[in-house]
Amino acid sequence: NVLRTGRPELYVEVTDSMLAQGARDAEHLALLRAVGSKSVMIVPLVARGRTLGAITFTIAESERRYSEQDLKFAQDLADRAALAVDNARLYNEAGAALREREQALDLHRSVEERLSALVEASYTLLGTMRLEEVQHAILDISGRLISADAYAVWRKEPKSDAWRVVSEENRHKAGVRF
């Protein structure tokens, strides 16, 4: 009820009929009886108009009973606790947002670097007319843009329709060959 309404409740004297009325089932009633509550306060944790949870205070062993004064004190404590919980939640959300922002910036930088390399590659590839230079430029650009252990440029031989490697680069210790 406290979670639903956001209002505190005070039960100065807890009776067995109150326990029976509040129990969900027989097992829950047995658990409530085993606690042996004699006086109970339940106060909501409310922050920025939203109920985040509740704190239950129970007297089970002493003859003391909670009063309205105790309820006010408990509500003050709960208000401070709710503020701390809400601040921690907001802090976590802000941290997550910062991490997402950093990931987006990293992605943006990566895309920007690749686009810059593609522009440079276009100038390089269009600026040379010698086949060997173009093949070497393709390998160099591939190495900067796409991570791999080895790179190769294949060409189809016009007379035989056979494919062969015309240029390659190996960055792997095992010496990958095409």
CSV table of C-alpha atoms in Angstrom, one decimal:
chain,number,residue,atom,x,y,z
A,1,ASN,CA,0.0,0.0,0.0
A,2,VAL,CA,2.9,2.4,0.9
A,3,LEU,CA,4.5,1.7,-2.5
A,4,ARG,CA,1.2,2.3,-4.3
A,5,THR,CA,0.2,5.5,-2.4
A,6,GLY,CA,3.6,7.0,-1.5
A,7,ARG,CA,2.3,7.7,2.0
A,8,PRO,CA,3.8,6.3,5.2
A,9,GLU,CA,1.9,4.0,7.5
A,10,LEU,CA,2.2,3.5,11.3
A,11,TYR,CA,0.9,0.4,13.2
A,12,VAL,CA,1.4,1.2,16.8
A,13,GLU,CA,0.1,-2.2,17.8
A,14,VAL,CA,0.2,-5.2,15.4
A,15,THR,CA,-2.5,-7.8,16.0
A,16,ASP,CA,-2.8,-11.3,14.6
A,17,SER,CA,-5.9,-10.2,12.6
A,18,MET,CA,-3.8,-7.5,10.9
A,19,LEU,CA,-1.2,-10.1,10.0
A,20,ALA,CA,-3.9,-12.4,8.6
A,21,GLN,CA,-5.4,-9.6,6.6
A,22,GLY,CA,-2.0,-8.5,5.1
A,23,ALA,CA,-0.7,-12.0,4.3
A,24,ARG,CA,-0.7,-13.1,0.7
A,25,ASP,CA,-1.1,-16.8,1.6
A,26,ALA,CA,-0.7,-19.3,4.5
A,27,GLU,CA,3.1,-19.5,4.1
A,28,HIS,CA,3.4,-15.7,4.1
A,29,LEU,CA,1.2,-15.5,7.3
A,30,ALA,CA,3.4,-18.1,9.0
A,31,LEU,CA,6.5,-16.0,8.1
A,32,LEU,CA,4.8,-12.8,9.4
A,33,ARG,CA,3.9,-14.5,12.7
A,34,ALA,CA,7.5,-15.9,13.0
A,35,VAL,CA,8.9,-12.3,12.8
A,36,GLY,CA,6.7,-11.5,15.8
A,37,SER,CA,6.2,-7.8,15.0
A,38,LYS,CA,4.6,-5.8,17.8
A,39,SER,CA,4.8,-2.3,16.2
A,40,VAL,CA,5.6,-1.4,12.6
A,41,MET,CA,6.3,1.7,10.5
A,42,ILE,CA,6.6,1.7,6.7
A,43,VAL,CA,7.8,4.8,5.0
A,44,PRO,CA,8.2,5.4,1.3
A,45,LEU,CA,11.4,6.4,-0.4
A,46,VAL,CA,10.2,9.3,-2.6
A,47,ALA,CA,12.4,11.4,-4.8
A,48,ARG,CA,11.3,14.0,-7.4
A,49,GLY,CA,7.7,12.9,-6.9
A,50,ARG,CA,8.4,9.2,-7.7
A,51,THR,CA,8.3,6.4,-5.2
A,52,LEU,CA,11.5,4.4,-5.4
A,53,GLY,CA,10.9,1.9,-2.7
A,54,ALA,CA,10.0,1.8,1.0
A,55,ILE,CA,11.7,1.1,4.4
A,56,THR,CA,9.9,-1.1,7.0
A,57,PHE,CA,10.8,-0.7,10.7
A,58,THR,CA,9.7,-3.4,13.1
A,59,ILE,CA,9.8,-3.8,16.9
A,60,ALA,CA,9.5,-7.4,17.8
A,61,GLU,CA,11.3,-8.0,21.1
A,62,SER,CA,11.0,-4.9,23.2
A,63,GLU,CA,7.8,-3.5,24.8
A,64,ARG,CA,8.4,-0.2,23.1
A,65,ARG,CA,5.9,1.0,20.5
A,66,TYR,CA,6.4,3.4,17.6
A,67,SER,CA,4.8,6.8,17.8
A,68,GLU,CA,4.0,9.7,15.4
A,69,GLN,CA,7.3,11.3,16.4
A,70,ASP,CA,9.1,8.1,15.4
A,71,LEU,CA,7.2,8.1,12.1
A,72,LYS,CA,8.3,11.7,11.3
A,73,PHE,CA,11.9,10.9,12.1
A,74,ALA,CA,11.7,7.7,9.9
A,75,GLN,CA,10.2,9.7,7.1
A,76,ASP,CA,13.0,12.3,7.3
A,77,LEU,CA,15.5,9.4,7.2
A,78,ALA,CA,13.7,7.9,4.2
A,79,ASP,CA,13.6,11.2,2.4
A,80,ARG,CA,17.4,11.5,2.7
A,81,ALA,CA,17.9,7.9,1.7
A,82,ALA,CA,15.6,8.4,-1.4
A,83,LEU,CA,17.7,11.4,-2.4
A,84,ALA,CA,20.9,9.4,-2.1
A,85,VAL,CA,19.4,6.5,-4.1
A,86,ASP,CA,18.1,8.9,-6.8
A,87,ASN,CA,21.5,10.7,-6.9
A,88,ALA,CA,23.3,7.4,-7.3
A,89,ARG,CA,20.9,6.4,-10.1
A,90,LEU,CA,21.4,9.7,-11.9
A,91,TYR,CA,25.1,9.4,-11.5
A,92,ASN,CA,25.1,5.9,-13.0
A,93,GLU,CA,22.9,7.2,-15.9
A,94,ALA,CA,25.2,10.1,-16.5
A,95,GLY,CA,28.2,7.8,-16.5
A,96,ALA,CA,26.5,5.5,-19.0
A,97,ALA,CA,25.6,8.5,-21.2
A,98,LEU,CA,29.2,9.6,-21.1
A,99,ARG,CA,30.4,6.2,-22.1
A,100,GLU,CA,27.9,6.1,-25.0
A,101,ARG,CA,29.1,9.6,-26.0
A,102,GLU,CA,32.7,8.5,-26.0
A,103,GLN,CA,31.9,5.4,-28.1
A,104,ALA,CA,30.0,7.6,-30.6
A,105,LEU,CA,33.0,10.0,-30.7
A,106,ASP,CA,35.4,7.1,-31.2
A,107,LEU,CA,33.2,5.8,-34.0
A,108,HIS,CA,33.0,9.3,-35.6
A,109,ARG,CA,36.8,9.6,-35.4
A,110,SER,CA,37.2,6.2,-37.0
A,111,VAL,CA,34.8,7.0,-39.8
A,112,GLU,CA,36.5,10.4,-40.3
A,113,GLU,CA,39.9,8.7,-40.5
A,114,ARG,CA,38.7,6.2,-43.0
A,115,LEU,CA,37.0,8.8,-45.1
A,116,SER,CA,40.2,10.9,-45.1
A,117,ALA,CA,42.2,7.8,-46.1
A,118,LEU,CA,39.7,7.1,-48.9
A,119,VAL,CA,40.0,10.6,-50.2
A,120,GLU,CA,43.8,10.3,-50.1
A,121,ALA,CA,43.5,6.9,-51.8
A,122,SER,CA,41.4,8.3,-54.6
A,123,TYR,CA,44.0,11.0,-55.3
A,124,THR,CA,46.8,8.4,-55.2
A,125,LEU,CA,45.0,5.9,-57.4
A,126,LEU,CA,43.9,8.5,-59.9
A,127,GLY,CA,47.2,10.3,-59.9
A,128,THR,CA,49.3,7.4,-61.2
A,129,MET,CA,49.3,5.7,-64.5
A,130,ARG,CA,51.8,3.0,-63.9
A,131,LEU,CA,50.3,-0.4,-63.0
A,132,GLU,CA,52.9,-1.4,-60.5
A,133,GLU,CA,52.4,1.9,-58.6
A,134,VAL,CA,48.6,1.4,-58.6
A,135,GLN,CA,49.0,-2.1,-57.2
A,136,HIS,CA,51.4,-0.9,-54.5
A,137,ALA,CA,49.0,1.9,-53.6
A,138,ILE,CA,46.1,-0.5,-53.3
A,139,LEU,CA,48.1,-2.6,-50.8
A,140,ASP,CA,49.2,0.4,-48.8
A,141,ILE,CA,45.7,1.8,-48.6
A,142,SER,CA,44.2,-1.6,-47.8
A,143,GLY,CA,46.7,-1.9,-44.9
A,144,ARG,CA,45.7,1.4,-43.5
A,145,LEU,CA,42.0,0.9,-43.9
A,146,ILE,CA,41.4,-2.7,-43.2
A,147,SER,CA,43.3,-4.8,-40.7
A,148,ALA,CA,44.6,-8.1,-42.1
A,149,ASP,CA,47.7,-10.3,-41.8
A,150,ALA,CA,48.3,-10.3,-45.5
A,151,TYR,CA,47.1,-8.4,-48.6
A,152,ALA,CA,47.2,-9.4,-52.2
A,153,VAL,CA,46.1,-7.9,-55.6
A,154,TRP,CA,44.9,-10.5,-58.1
A,155,ARG,CA,44.6,-10.0,-61.8
A,156,LYS,CA,43.0,-12.0,-64.5
A,157,GLU,CA,45.4,-12.7,-67.3
A,158,PRO,CA,43.8,-11.6,-70.6
A,159,LYS,CA,45.2,-14.4,-72.7
A,160,SER,CA,44.7,-17.4,-70.5
A,161,ASP,CA,41.7,-16.3,-68.2
A,162,ALA,CA,43.8,-17.5,-65.3
A,163,TRP,CA,44.1,-15.5,-62.1
A,164,ARG,CA,47.4,-14.7,-60.5
A,165,VAL,CA,48.8,-12.6,-57.6
A,166,VAL,CA,50.5,-9.5,-59.0
A,167,SER,CA,51.2,-7.7,-55.8
A,168,GLU,CA,51.2,-8.9,-52.1
A,169,GLU,CA,52.2,-7.8,-48.6
A,170,ASN,CA,52.6,-10.1,-45.6
A,171,ARG,CA,52.3,-8.9,-42.0
A,172,HIS,CA,52.0,-12.3,-40.5
A,173,LYS,CA,54.8,-14.2,-38.7
A,174,ALA,CA,54.0,-17.5,-40.4
A,175,GLY,CA,54.6,-16.0,-43.8
A,176,VAL,CA,51.2,-16.4,-45.4
A,177,ARG,CA,51.5,-16.8,-49.2
A,178,PHE,CA,48.8,-16.5,-51.8
